[in-house]
């Protein structure tokens, strides 16, 4: 029960919409004790999802569980995360404490400088993307991977209930899906590091990079990686997103482009950022959002620029907002 209340506290501190908070708070104690009873009596069944679409920037279909299920997701995540995280490679950056997009980009820059001997040697990057990753995850394979570390039958039944609550793959929207995705692709990470012996490898969710001084070596890696994904995980590489580039051409990764002497914001990310700031400024001017909310949003965008060469973009933002940046 303590885990459920802890999950609820964590979940309610900024991770829920106001309507969800009100929905659950109306009968907080009743909901938690009902959930506890279902878990103890082994009668818990996952509810249906509510589906909606978002653009971030590409269109994604999100499936949202009800509040009671999401509180349970957080409780399960809190227990499983430390068990599995210690088995992940250092250079896996998605949805992990102390990692994230910015640390991944910084690490990529360090790898590039080291391998190129401070930009004095030519190096190459193989960039790949797993095709329709979340939709293509095999639930049976995922459960088998989880069974290697979790032996308790009741816990496995609960995890299975969460995984099987979605018809195919994993839903975008569950906090558990983020952890399950890392468990699934950890097999790829171990294959690349242990069997292919690739030292300069990074992954963020279903995007991954391998650096090398030898372009032909990178070309030869594509086949074994693709075969491993097909045979062991039931996945495939996106055919249009297998790219080999020279470092001096720039490495496009996680919204940034890493170049030999600096890092810049990706052009599409820059355009989207400026467009969103214009939109927020308009809403603020029309009193549709508060000035405080506008400033919070602006600071988050400015924070993105602290990780790259962004002087010119800051000037453009200053013209839009009227602030001296």
Short mmCIF file of N, CA and C in Angstrom, two decimals, residues 12 26 38 62 75 82 91 110 117 134 142-143 146 160 162 182 190 199 201 223 257 275 302:
data_model
loop_
_atom_site.label_atom_id
_atom_site.label_comp_id
_atom_site.label_asym_id
_atom_site.label_seq_id
_atom_site.Cartn_x
_atom_site.Cartn_y
_atom_site.Cartn_z
N UNK A 12 0.89 13.04 -8.52
CA UNK A 12 0.05 14.23 -8.36
C UNK A 12 0.85 15.52 -8.37
N UNK A 26 -11.48 12.99 -5.81
CA UNK A 26 -12.84 12.92 -5.31
C UNK A 26 -13.04 11.67 -4.46
N UNK A 38 -7.86 -5.29 -5.14
CA UNK A 38 -7.76 -6.04 -6.39
C UNK A 38 -6.40 -6.70 -6.54
N UNK A 62 -1.29 8.64 -29.21
CA UNK A 62 -1.07 8.42 -27.79
C UNK A 62 -2.26 7.68 -27.20
N UNK A 75 3.80 2.93 -9.68
CA UNK A 75 4.27 2.06 -8.59
C UNK A 75 5.14 0.93 -9.14
N UNK A 82 15.11 0.38 -10.80
CA UNK A 82 16.46 0.12 -10.28
C UNK A 82 16.95 -1.30 -10.54
N UNK A 91 25.80 4.18 -22.40
CA UNK A 91 25.40 5.07 -23.49
C UNK A 91 24.00 4.81 -24.04
N UNK A 110 31.93 14.45 -27.46
CA UNK A 110 33.17 13.95 -26.86
C UNK A 110 33.72 12.77 -27.65
N UNK A 117 40.62 12.69 -33.09
CA UNK A 117 41.84 13.31 -32.53
C UNK A 117 41.76 14.84 -32.63
N UNK A 134 7.58 1.02 -31.35
CA UNK A 134 6.63 0.68 -30.30
C UNK A 134 5.53 -0.24 -30.82
N UNK A 142 9.26 -9.60 -24.94
CA UNK A 142 9.44 -8.66 -23.84
C UNK A 142 9.23 -9.34 -22.49
N UNK A 143 8.18 -10.13 -22.37
CA UNK A 143 7.91 -10.82 -21.10
C UNK A 143 9.02 -11.82 -20.77
N UNK A 146 11.89 -9.95 -19.32
CA UNK A 146 11.58 -9.53 -17.95
C UNK A 146 11.71 -10.72 -17.00
N UNK A 160 2.44 -8.72 -16.83
CA UNK A 160 1.78 -9.26 -18.02
C UNK A 160 0.45 -8.59 -18.27
N UNK A 162 -0.35 -5.53 -17.54
CA UNK A 162 -0.09 -4.20 -18.09
C UNK A 162 0.32 -4.30 -19.56
N UNK A 182 13.37 0.19 -23.08
CA UNK A 182 14.81 0.07 -22.79
C UNK A 182 15.20 -1.37 -22.50
N UNK A 190 23.60 -4.72 -26.05
CA UNK A 190 24.58 -5.73 -25.65
C UNK A 190 25.20 -6.41 -26.87
N UNK A 199 32.92 0.33 -29.89
CA UNK A 199 33.20 1.17 -28.72
C UNK A 199 32.39 2.47 -28.76
N UNK A 201 29.30 3.83 -29.60
CA UNK A 201 27.89 3.53 -29.89
C UNK A 201 27.02 4.27 -28.88
N UNK A 223 24.19 -5.12 -42.09
CA UNK A 223 23.57 -6.45 -42.25
C UNK A 223 23.47 -7.21 -40.92
N UNK A 257 22.66 19.45 -34.41
CA UNK A 257 23.63 18.99 -35.40
C UNK A 257 25.02 19.21 -34.82
N UNK A 275 8.39 29.40 -34.36
CA UNK A 275 6.95 29.40 -34.62
C UNK A 275 6.16 29.28 -33.33
N UNK A 302 14.77 28.88 -24.29
CA UNK A 302 16.11 29.46 -24.15
C UNK A 302 17.07 28.44 -23.54
#
